[in-house]
Short mmCIF file of C-alpha atoms in Angstrom, two decimals:
data_model
loop_
_atom_site.label_atom_id
_atom_site.label_comp_id
_atom_site.label_asym_id
_atom_site.label_seq_id
_atom_site.Cartn_x
_atom_site.Cartn_y
_atom_site.Cartn_z
CA UNK P 16 38.34 139.06 66.30
CA UNK P 17 42.18 139.46 66.05
CA UNK P 18 42.48 135.56 66.05
CA UNK P 19 39.99 135.48 63.09
CA UNK P 20 42.08 138.21 61.29
CA UNK P 21 45.21 136.28 61.75
CA UNK P 22 43.64 133.02 60.47
CA UNK P 23 42.26 134.61 57.38
CA UNK P 24 45.50 136.61 56.79
CA UNK P 25 48.02 133.48 57.23
CA UNK P 26 47.41 131.88 54.05
CA UNK P 27 47.67 135.07 52.02
CA UNK P 28 51.19 135.54 53.63
CA UNK P 29 52.15 132.12 52.89
CA UNK P 30 51.07 132.65 49.11
CA UNK P 31 53.05 135.88 48.94
CA UNK P 32 56.30 134.14 50.10
CA UNK P 33 57.02 132.86 46.48
CA UNK P 34 57.59 129.40 47.74
CA UNK P 35 59.11 127.46 44.74
CA UNK P 36 56.77 124.99 43.27
CA UNK P 37 59.59 122.56 43.63
CA UNK P 38 59.02 122.40 47.35
CA UNK P 39 56.30 119.84 48.09
CA UNK P 40 54.19 120.33 51.24
CA UNK P 41 53.48 117.02 53.13
CA UNK P 42 49.99 116.82 54.45
CA UNK P 43 49.92 113.16 55.92
CA UNK P 44 51.62 110.10 56.63
CA UNK P 45 50.67 108.71 53.28
CA UNK P 46 52.30 111.63 51.52
CA UNK P 47 55.65 111.22 53.19
CA UNK P 48 55.70 107.55 52.74
CA UNK P 49 55.23 108.00 48.92
CA UNK P 50 57.77 110.67 48.74
CA UNK P 51 60.60 108.54 50.48
CA UNK P 52 59.51 105.56 48.27
CA UNK P 53 60.00 107.51 44.95
CA UNK P 54 62.88 109.87 45.87
CA UNK P 55 66.32 108.84 47.28
CA UNK P 56 67.75 112.45 48.55
CA UNK P 57 65.05 114.27 50.49
CA UNK P 58 65.23 117.21 53.08
CA UNK P 59 62.13 117.85 55.07
CA UNK P 60 61.47 121.03 56.84
CA UNK P 61 59.39 120.61 59.93
CA UNK P 62 57.95 123.63 61.14
CA UNK P 63 56.15 124.67 64.40
CA UNK P 64 53.87 126.67 62.40
CA UNK P 65 53.45 128.01 58.81
CA UNK P 66 54.52 131.42 59.89
CA UNK P 67 57.53 130.20 61.47
CA UNK P 68 58.49 128.36 58.43
CA UNK P 69 58.30 131.58 56.37
CA UNK P 70 62.20 132.65 56.56
CA UNK P 71 63.41 129.00 55.87
CA UNK P 72 60.95 128.37 52.90
CA UNK P 73 62.32 131.55 51.21
CA UNK P 74 65.94 130.13 51.57
CA UNK P 75 64.84 126.66 50.66
CA UNK P 76 63.10 127.87 47.40
CA UNK P 77 66.43 129.16 46.03
CA UNK P 78 68.06 125.92 47.31
CA UNK P 79 65.42 123.65 45.47
CA UNK P 80 66.18 125.50 42.18
CA UNK P 81 69.94 124.78 42.53
CA UNK P 82 69.58 121.17 43.43
CA UNK P 83 66.79 120.43 40.95
CA UNK P 84 67.00 116.90 39.66
CA UNK P 85 69.35 115.93 42.43
CA UNK P 86 67.35 116.30 45.37
CA UNK P 87 63.89 117.04 46.81
CA UNK P 88 63.03 119.62 49.52
CA UNK P 89 59.52 119.18 51.26
CA UNK P 90 57.87 120.75 54.34
CA UNK P 91 55.26 119.95 56.82
CA UNK P 92 53.60 122.18 59.38
CA UNK P 93 53.53 120.65 62.83
CA UNK P 94 51.20 123.26 63.83
CA UNK P 95 47.99 122.15 61.84
CA UNK P 96 45.84 119.27 62.65
CA UNK P 97 47.18 116.62 60.32
CA UNK P 98 50.65 117.70 60.57
CA UNK P 99 50.65 117.61 64.42
CA UNK P 100 49.61 113.94 64.28
CA UNK P 101 52.25 113.17 61.87
CA UNK P 102 54.99 115.01 63.81
CA UNK P 103 53.89 113.27 66.96
CA UNK P 104 54.05 109.84 65.17
CA UNK P 105 57.73 110.48 63.91
CA UNK P 106 58.77 111.95 67.35
CA UNK P 107 59.79 115.29 65.73
CA UNK P 108 59.12 118.28 67.94
CA UNK P 109 60.24 121.68 66.05
CA UNK P 110 58.77 123.64 69.03
CA UNK P 111 61.62 122.31 71.21
CA UNK P 112 64.13 124.06 68.90
CA UNK P 113 64.81 127.69 69.37
CA UNK P 114 64.14 128.62 65.80
CA UNK P 115 60.92 126.47 65.76
CA UNK P 116 62.09 124.43 62.90
CA UNK P 117 63.85 121.01 62.26
CA UNK P 118 65.48 120.05 59.00
CA UNK P 119 65.90 116.16 58.73
CA UNK P 120 67.36 114.49 55.69
CA UNK P 121 66.29 111.09 54.20
CA UNK P 122 68.52 108.96 52.26
CA UNK P 123 67.41 106.00 50.02
CA UNK P 124 63.88 105.67 51.66
CA UNK P 125 65.07 105.99 55.28
CA UNK P 126 65.87 108.66 57.79
CA UNK P 127 69.84 109.61 57.56
CA UNK P 128 70.60 112.57 59.54
CA UNK P 129 69.44 116.11 61.07
CA UNK P 130 70.82 118.91 59.25
CA UNK P 131 72.99 120.67 61.62
CA UNK P 132 75.38 122.67 59.37
CA UNK P 133 75.16 126.37 58.64
CA UNK P 134 71.64 127.36 57.39
CA UNK P 135 72.99 129.08 54.33
CA UNK P 136 72.25 128.69 50.54
CA UNK P 137 75.96 127.44 49.84
CA UNK P 138 75.97 125.20 52.86
CA UNK P 139 72.59 123.52 52.22
CA UNK P 140 73.33 123.09 48.53
CA UNK P 141 76.82 121.42 49.09
CA UNK P 142 75.08 119.11 51.65
CA UNK P 143 72.30 118.04 49.22
CA UNK P 144 74.87 117.41 46.47
CA UNK P 145 76.99 115.27 48.85
CA UNK P 146 75.10 114.39 52.05
CA UNK P 147 78.11 112.41 53.43
CA UNK P 148 80.66 115.08 52.46
CA UNK P 149 82.57 117.12 54.96
CA UNK P 150 81.18 120.74 55.71
CA UNK P 151 82.52 123.77 53.60
CA UNK P 152 85.75 125.61 54.75
CA UNK P 153 83.69 128.67 55.39
CA UNK P 154 81.36 127.11 57.75
CA UNK P 155 84.45 126.83 60.21
CA UNK P 156 84.05 130.04 62.51
CA UNK P 157 87.85 130.01 62.69
CA UNK P 158 88.00 130.77 58.87
CA UNK P 159 85.68 134.00 58.99
CA UNK P 160 88.56 136.08 57.87
CA UNK P 161 89.31 133.95 54.73
CA UNK P 162 87.72 135.50 51.49
CA UNK P 163 85.91 132.28 50.27
CA UNK P 164 85.63 132.18 46.36
CA UNK P 165 83.13 129.91 44.44
CA UNK P 166 83.36 131.14 40.91
CA UNK P 167 85.90 132.22 38.47
CA UNK P 168 83.86 135.49 38.28
CA UNK P 169 84.36 136.10 42.04
CA UNK P 170 87.85 135.31 41.66
CA UNK P 171 88.44 137.70 38.78
CA UNK P 172 86.54 140.46 40.39
CA UNK P 173 88.81 140.08 43.68
CA UNK P 174 91.95 140.34 41.53
CA UNK P 175 90.71 143.55 39.88
CA UNK P 176 89.43 145.31 43.11
CA UNK P 177 91.79 144.29 45.71
CA UNK P 178 94.85 146.70 46.12
CA UNK P 179 96.39 145.02 48.96
CA UNK P 180 98.75 141.99 48.58
CA UNK P 181 96.74 138.92 48.17
CA UNK P 182 97.28 135.23 48.74
CA UNK P 183 95.02 132.71 47.18
CA UNK P 184 94.86 129.03 48.06
CA UNK P 185 93.43 126.88 45.06
CA UNK P 186 92.36 123.65 46.86
CA UNK P 187 89.90 120.56 46.44
CA UNK P 188 87.64 119.54 49.15
CA UNK P 189 89.14 115.74 49.15
CA UNK P 190 92.55 117.06 49.51
CA UNK P 191 94.28 115.82 52.63
CA UNK P 192 97.20 118.11 52.55
CA UNK P 193 94.85 121.12 51.92
CA UNK P 194 92.97 120.10 55.13
CA UNK P 195 96.10 119.93 57.10
CA UNK P 196 97.17 123.42 56.01
CA UNK P 197 93.90 125.18 56.48
CA UNK P 198 94.33 125.77 60.20
CA UNK P 199 97.43 127.78 59.84
CA UNK P 200 96.29 129.50 56.75
CA UNK P 201 93.11 130.67 58.48
CA UNK P 202 94.98 131.84 61.50
CA UNK P 203 97.30 133.88 59.30
CA UNK P 204 94.57 135.39 57.69
CA UNK P 205 93.32 136.54 61.06
CA UNK P 206 96.63 137.89 62.19
CA UNK P 207 97.35 139.66 58.92
CA UNK P 208 93.73 141.09 58.76
CA UNK P 209 93.62 144.71 57.32
CA UNK P 210 97.00 144.71 55.73
CA UNK P 211 96.97 141.47 53.56
CA UNK P 212 94.18 139.37 52.28
CA UNK P 213 94.08 135.72 52.24
CA UNK P 214 91.62 133.74 50.07
CA UNK P 215 90.56 130.24 49.32
CA UNK P 216 89.07 128.86 46.26
CA UNK P 217 87.36 125.61 46.12
CA UNK P 218 86.70 122.78 43.48
CA UNK P 219 89.34 124.00 41.06
CA UNK P 220 89.81 120.65 39.94
CA UNK P 221 86.57 120.81 38.14
CA UNK P 222 86.84 121.13 34.21
CA UNK P 223 84.93 124.55 34.25
CA UNK P 224 88.23 125.94 35.79
CA UNK P 225 90.63 124.63 33.28
CA UNK P 226 91.55 128.03 31.91
CA UNK P 227 92.59 129.13 35.63
CA UNK P 228 94.69 125.93 36.23
CA UNK P 229 96.55 126.59 33.05
CA UNK P 230 97.05 130.36 33.67
CA UNK P 231 98.55 129.72 37.12
CA UNK P 232 100.11 126.59 36.56
CA UNK P 233 97.96 124.69 38.94
CA UNK P 234 98.89 120.99 38.85
CA UNK P 235 98.42 119.78 42.30
CA UNK P 236 96.48 120.85 45.46
CA UNK P 237 96.89 123.04 47.28
CA UNK P 238 98.60 125.65 45.04
CA UNK P 239 98.93 128.80 46.59
CA UNK P 240 99.93 132.05 44.63
CA UNK P 241 100.91 135.50 45.85
CA UNK P 242 99.19 138.34 43.87
CA UNK P 243 100.21 141.98 43.59
CA UNK P 244 97.92 144.18 41.35
CA UNK P 245 96.31 141.26 39.97
CA UNK P 246 99.45 139.47 38.67
CA UNK P 247 100.56 136.14 40.35
CA UNK P 248 104.29 137.02 41.46
CA UNK P 249 105.34 133.78 43.04
CA UNK P 250 103.88 130.53 44.69
CA UNK P 251 104.06 129.79 48.21
CA UNK P 252 105.31 126.01 48.55
CA UNK P 253 105.97 125.34 52.32
CA UNK P 254 102.95 123.02 52.94
CA UNK P 255 103.96 122.16 56.42
CA UNK P 256 104.01 126.01 57.51
CA UNK P 257 102.73 127.39 60.64
CA UNK P 258 100.72 130.59 60.66
CA UNK P 259 103.83 132.59 61.57
CA UNK P 260 105.68 131.04 58.70
CA UNK P 261 102.99 132.13 56.38
CA UNK P 262 102.81 135.63 57.90
CA UNK P 263 106.72 136.14 57.72
CA UNK P 264 106.85 134.96 54.14
CA UNK P 265 104.01 137.15 52.83
CA UNK P 266 106.05 140.02 54.19
CA UNK P 267 108.86 139.13 51.98
CA UNK P 268 107.48 136.77 49.30
CA UNK P 269 110.08 134.65 47.44
CA UNK P 270 110.50 131.49 45.66
CA UNK P 271 110.71 128.51 48.24
CA UNK P 272 114.34 127.35 48.90
CA UNK P 273 114.13 123.79 50.32
CA UNK P 274 116.74 123.09 52.94
CA UNK P 275 119.87 121.51 51.60
CA UNK P 276 119.45 117.79 51.85
CA UNK P 277 121.10 115.77 54.75
CA UNK P 278 124.24 114.01 53.94
CA UNK P 279 123.36 110.33 54.11
CA UNK P 280 124.73 108.40 56.97
CA UNK P 281 126.77 106.18 54.85
CA UNK P 282 128.69 109.02 53.13
CA UNK P 283 129.66 110.43 56.75
CA UNK P 284 132.72 109.60 58.49
CA UNK P 285 131.70 106.79 60.63
CA UNK P 286 132.98 103.96 62.69
CA UNK P 287 129.95 101.95 61.52
CA UNK P 288 130.14 99.72 58.43
CA UNK P 289 127.38 100.55 56.03
CA UNK P 290 126.08 97.48 54.14
CA UNK P 291 123.90 97.01 51.00
CA UNK P 292 122.12 94.28 49.27
CA UNK P 293 125.39 93.53 47.26
CA UNK P 294 128.02 93.16 50.19
CA UNK P 295 125.94 92.21 53.26
CA UNK P 296 126.10 88.34 53.09
CA UNK P 297 129.86 88.49 52.30
CA UNK P 298 130.51 90.87 55.18
CA UNK P 299 128.60 88.78 57.91
CA UNK P 300 130.53 85.73 56.79
CA UNK P 301 133.89 87.54 57.28
CA UNK P 302 133.13 88.94 60.62
CA UNK P 303 132.18 86.24 63.45
CA UNK P 304 130.11 88.74 65.43
CA UNK P 305 127.96 91.45 63.87
CA UNK P 306 125.24 93.67 65.11
CA UNK P 307 123.22 95.37 62.48
CA UNK P 308 120.89 98.40 62.73
CA UNK P 309 118.31 98.56 59.90
CA UNK P 310 117.19 102.17 59.64
CA UNK P 311 115.39 104.67 57.37
CA UNK P 312 116.66 108.28 56.60
CA UNK P 313 113.24 109.83 57.66
CA UNK P 314 112.91 107.90 61.03
CA UNK P 315 113.49 110.22 64.06
CA UNK P 316 114.22 107.34 66.37
CA UNK P 317 116.88 106.13 64.17
CA UNK P 318 118.42 109.77 64.19
CA UNK P 319 118.24 109.83 67.90
CA UNK P 320 119.94 106.43 68.31
CA UNK P 321 122.70 107.19 65.72
CA UNK P 322 125.14 109.00 67.92
CA UNK P 323 124.98 106.19 70.54
CA UNK P 324 125.42 103.51 67.98
CA UNK P 325 128.56 105.41 66.68
CA UNK P 326 130.00 105.61 70.11
CA UNK P 327 129.53 102.14 70.60
CA UNK P 328 131.22 101.20 67.50
CA UNK P 329 134.08 103.30 68.48
CA UNK P 330 134.37 101.68 71.92
CA UNK P 331 134.37 98.22 70.30
CA UNK P 332 136.93 99.17 68.09
CA UNK P 333 139.53 100.24 71.18
CA UNK P 334 139.48 96.68 72.43
CA UNK P 335 142.59 94.84 71.43
CA UNK P 336 140.59 91.51 71.08
CA UNK P 337 137.76 93.15 69.24
CA UNK P 338 134.37 91.55 70.68
CA UNK P 339 132.36 92.38 67.48
CA UNK P 340 131.67 94.97 65.00
CA UNK P 341 128.49 97.26 64.26
CA UNK P 342 126.98 97.64 60.84
CA UNK P 343 124.10 99.70 59.45
CA UNK P 344 121.60 98.98 56.57
CA UNK P 345 119.48 101.68 55.02
CA UNK P 346 116.35 99.57 54.75
CA UNK P 347 114.78 102.00 52.18
CA UNK P 348 117.51 101.65 49.60
CA UNK P 349 118.27 97.79 50.38
CA UNK P 350 114.93 96.58 50.01
CA UNK P 351 115.85 93.14 49.29
CA UNK P 352 117.60 92.70 52.63
CA UNK P 353 114.55 94.34 54.40
CA UNK P 354 112.30 91.88 52.87
CA UNK P 355 114.64 88.99 53.59
CA UNK P 356 114.80 89.80 57.37
CA UNK P 357 111.17 90.94 57.71
CA UNK P 358 111.94 94.50 58.72
CA UNK P 359 108.80 96.28 59.64
CA UNK P 360 109.78 99.12 61.84
CA UNK P 361 112.89 101.24 62.61
CA UNK P 362 115.25 100.92 64.00
CA UNK P 363 115.56 97.33 64.04
CA UNK P 364 118.65 95.59 65.76
CA UNK P 365 119.66 92.05 64.63
CA UNK P 366 122.73 90.04 65.64
CA UNK P 367 124.73 87.82 63.44
CA UNK P 368 127.08 85.14 64.14
CA UNK P 369 129.35 83.22 61.81
CA UNK P 370 127.24 84.50 58.76
CA UNK P 371 123.90 83.46 60.41
CA UNK P 372 121.09 85.44 61.87
CA UNK P 373 120.91 84.63 65.63
CA UNK P 374 118.78 87.27 67.60
CA UNK P 375 116.57 90.25 67.02
CA UNK P 376 117.57 92.71 69.85
CA UNK P 377 114.85 94.86 71.44
CA UNK P 378 115.63 97.85 73.85
CA UNK P 379 119.22 98.40 73.00
CA UNK P 380 119.37 102.11 72.24
CA UNK P 381 122.40 103.50 74.35
CA UNK P 382 126.10 103.02 73.83
CA UNK P 383 126.42 101.34 77.42
CA UNK P 384 123.71 98.64 76.72
CA UNK P 385 125.09 98.06 72.99
CA UNK P 386 128.56 97.53 74.33
CA UNK P 387 127.57 95.60 77.35
CA UNK P 388 125.63 93.21 75.20
CA UNK P 389 128.32 92.73 72.60
CA UNK P 390 130.83 91.75 75.32
CA UNK P 391 128.46 89.02 76.39
CA UNK P 392 125.92 88.25 73.62
CA UNK P 393 123.07 86.24 75.04
CA UNK P 394 119.46 85.47 73.89
CA UNK P 395 117.21 88.53 74.81
CA UNK P 396 113.86 87.71 76.34
CA UNK P 397 111.36 86.57 73.91
CA UNK P 398 109.70 89.62 72.38
CA UNK P 399 106.09 90.24 72.89
CA UNK P 400 103.72 89.09 70.06
CA UNK P 401 102.96 92.10 67.75
CA UNK P 402 99.54 93.56 68.05
CA UNK P 403 98.40 92.11 64.64
CA UNK P 404 99.41 88.69 65.71
CA UNK P 405 97.38 88.50 68.64
CA UNK P 406 93.75 87.13 68.41
CA UNK P 407 91.61 90.14 69.04
CA UNK P 408 88.73 91.94 67.66
CA UNK P 409 90.79 94.59 65.79
CA UNK P 410 91.02 94.45 61.86
CA UNK P 411 94.45 95.34 60.89
CA UNK P 412 94.14 96.71 57.52
CA UNK P 413 97.01 97.10 54.78
CA UNK P 414 96.97 100.13 52.29
CA UNK P 415 95.00 98.48 49.26
CA UNK P 416 92.46 96.90 51.65
CA UNK P 417 91.71 99.99 53.72
CA UNK P 418 88.83 101.63 51.75
CA UNK P 419 87.09 98.57 50.44
CA UNK P 420 86.84 97.11 53.87
CA UNK P 421 85.56 100.46 55.55
CA UNK P 422 82.82 100.95 52.82
CA UNK P 423 81.22 97.91 54.53
CA UNK P 424 80.88 99.15 57.84
CA UNK P 425 78.58 101.98 58.99
CA UNK P 426 80.82 103.20 61.70
CA UNK P 427 84.60 102.45 61.89
CA UNK P 428 87.12 103.87 64.37
CA UNK P 429 90.64 103.47 62.94
CA UNK P 430 94.03 103.91 64.98
CA UNK P 431 96.99 104.80 62.86
CA UNK P 432 100.07 103.76 64.96
CA UNK P 433 103.71 102.90 65.06
CA UNK P 434 104.76 99.81 67.08
CA UNK P 435 107.47 101.67 68.72
CA UNK P 436 105.24 104.52 69.99
CA UNK P 437 104.82 104.57 73.70
CA UNK P 438 101.48 106.33 73.44
CA UNK P 439 100.15 103.87 71.11
CA UNK P 440 101.36 101.05 73.39
CA UNK P 441 99.42 102.59 76.26
CA UNK P 442 96.29 102.99 74.17
CA UNK P 443 96.18 99.67 72.48
CA UNK P 444 94.82 97.52 75.36
CA UNK P 445 91.89 100.02 75.94
CA UNK P 446 91.41 100.20 72.09
CA UNK P 447 91.38 96.48 71.99
CA UNK P 448 88.96 95.90 74.78
CA UNK P 449 86.59 98.49 73.46
CA UNK P 450 86.59 96.62 70.08
CA UNK P 451 85.73 93.38 71.97
CA UNK P 452 82.42 94.84 73.17
CA UNK P 453 81.06 95.40 69.49
CA UNK P 454 82.61 92.26 67.92
CA UNK P 455 78.91 90.88 67.47
CA UNK P 456 77.94 94.13 65.43
CA UNK P 457 78.61 93.46 62.04
CA UNK P 458 78.19 97.24 61.13
CA UNK P 459 80.86 98.43 63.36
CA UNK P 460 84.63 97.98 63.13
CA UNK P 461 87.50 99.04 65.19
CA UNK P 462 90.72 98.82 63.02
CA UNK P 463 94.30 99.59 63.10
CA UNK P 464 96.94 100.57 60.51
CA UNK P 465 100.56 100.06 61.12
CA UNK P 466 102.09 103.27 59.57
CA UNK P 467 105.82 101.91 59.71
CA UNK P 468 104.93 99.27 56.96
CA UNK P 469 106.04 100.35 53.76
CA UNK P 470 102.75 99.61 52.07
CA UNK P 471 100.88 102.02 54.63
CA UNK P 472 103.10 104.83 54.19
CA UNK P 473 101.13 106.62 51.45
CA UNK P 474 97.78 105.67 53.08
CA UNK P 475 98.84 107.33 56.32
CA UNK P 476 99.99 110.51 54.59
CA UNK P 477 96.83 110.64 52.67
CA UNK P 478 94.60 110.25 55.80
CA UNK P 479 96.39 113.22 57.53
CA UNK P 480 98.46 111.11 60.08
CA UNK P 481 101.12 113.56 61.59
CA UNK P 482 101.58 111.99 65.00
CA UNK P 483 101.09 108.72 66.80
CA UNK P 484 98.61 107.50 67.63
CA UNK P 485 95.97 109.16 65.43
CA UNK P 486 92.43 107.88 65.56
CA UNK P 487 90.03 108.72 62.91
CA UNK P 488 86.17 108.18 62.47
CA UNK P 489 84.80 106.84 59.27
CA UNK P 490 81.36 106.39 58.09
CA UNK P 491 80.96 103.86 55.18
CA UNK P 492 84.46 104.48 54.24
CA UNK P 493 84.28 108.42 54.13
CA UNK P 494 86.31 110.27 56.71
CA UNK P 495 84.24 112.18 59.15
CA UNK P 496 86.18 113.53 61.94
CA UNK P 497 89.35 112.78 64.00
CA UNK P 498 88.63 111.21 67.41
CA UNK P 499 89.87 113.77 70.06
CA UNK P 500 88.71 112.18 73.18
CA UNK P 501 90.52 110.35 76.18
CA UNK P 502 92.16 106.95 74.93
CA UNK P 503 90.37 104.88 77.72
CA UNK P 504 88.23 101.90 77.12
CA UNK P 505 85.22 103.73 78.38
CA UNK P 506 85.91 106.77 76.25
CA UNK P 507 86.48 104.44 73.10
CA UNK P 508 83.36 102.36 73.85
CA UNK P 509 81.17 105.56 74.70
CA UNK P 510 82.07 107.25 71.24
CA UNK P 511 80.81 104.36 69.41
CA UNK P 512 77.80 103.77 71.61
CA UNK P 513 76.54 107.45 71.19
CA UNK P 514 76.78 106.82 67.23
CA UNK P 515 74.70 103.70 67.91
CA UNK P 516 72.09 105.43 69.92
CA UNK P 517 71.79 108.00 67.12
CA UNK P 518 71.23 105.08 64.68
CA UNK P 519 68.67 103.63 67.18
CA UNK P 520 66.82 107.00 66.84
CA UNK P 521 66.79 106.76 63.30
CA UNK P 522 65.66 103.21 63.28
CA UNK P 523 62.49 104.31 65.27
CA UNK P 524 61.60 106.67 62.60
CA UNK P 525 62.27 104.02 59.77
CA UNK P 526 60.00 101.45 61.63
CA UNK P 527 57.24 103.90 61.97
CA UNK P 528 57.54 105.05 58.38
#
């Protein structure tokens, strides 16, 4: 009798759920095939039973209204007779999930991915509007103490009601600088909880927020404003700040004062001759033996080597019969020289004899080695070919080709590196060997970007490269995540193999559909 009552009342329960008419119930295989043939952005809820689906269907009804015209939501009861057959055929088993439901996304007629983000209205809507996009900031559990704002109304309400000092980051989801700053910002929010409020407002680049952008002088992202009593008092502009930097600043907010610029090396007292495009040729003709250090002002290894190079120049000057002179060229200012001598990394040492280039000198980084070599200049051992000069399965990318190439690949693992970096040198053989294992797969790429090349500098900043090596994973050209695994061949291979196994699972569903 109880079972009979349950079966009778179940349809009534479902009809009272106020399921949106926009949500289509799938009854059989034919329904699903037709749905995927006619719609290109579909989210399907597979449920252990109709009763279990009730909570999710309430939520998805609201989502369906928000994504109307852009996405389709359907559901399938794996507990009824027909539904059980279809779920078994598709190898979908919602009963194996603690919640009893499984959300799968289909794109362009085929299985795309399992929805595994937060099951909230905002997260599902954001996913369906951009199934390839990154999760919302508020989905990060470490960002729980950030006040997340989505509309101008929410923003104005916060300014009006909040009596504590308030910091608001206006950001865009595609902004690399914003992503790099978020961990420090959210940690500061946790550290300052109860005394100060830190908030984030997304998508301010959209036209609907033009009034906010004009009112608070938002011309780039992130823009971070400090508010007291609803008024923006000052902007925070230290975008490389730590959580402690943010906490210290908010306790004493003041306009950002950049550090005094470092005096260029060429303007300091120096025993090194500083040459430019204009005087270089004449200088090397007038001096029989010249070592030249090509450097860049921002290069940490150049700064580390500079005192050694200066001391070596002083030692060479002390000889009566001077064996040679040391010179330096700022390759970022003297671009013609850098191009003429094919300077691709810093520092680069070259030796000139009687006005002509004779040797490139690797591994001379200390005063003693430099002086000893100048006293007895001889050919160095031939340098090992650069990574990009070797025949491997690695694709070496340049700035303008980067995005176009990756768009054609389903899975790409990209190493951003510097030729001088010891950690890169250690990882390169394993990365290369892993690439060889997938060289026949046209949908997979292992690629590399030399961040010391002039044409790659902006790209590396844009992709969030702050140290070497940085390895990023991309799906059809879109950044998905940083690779944080070990740098062995087996780990690089295992990472890609796990992606291919997921594809294989998708392929099974695709074949069966």
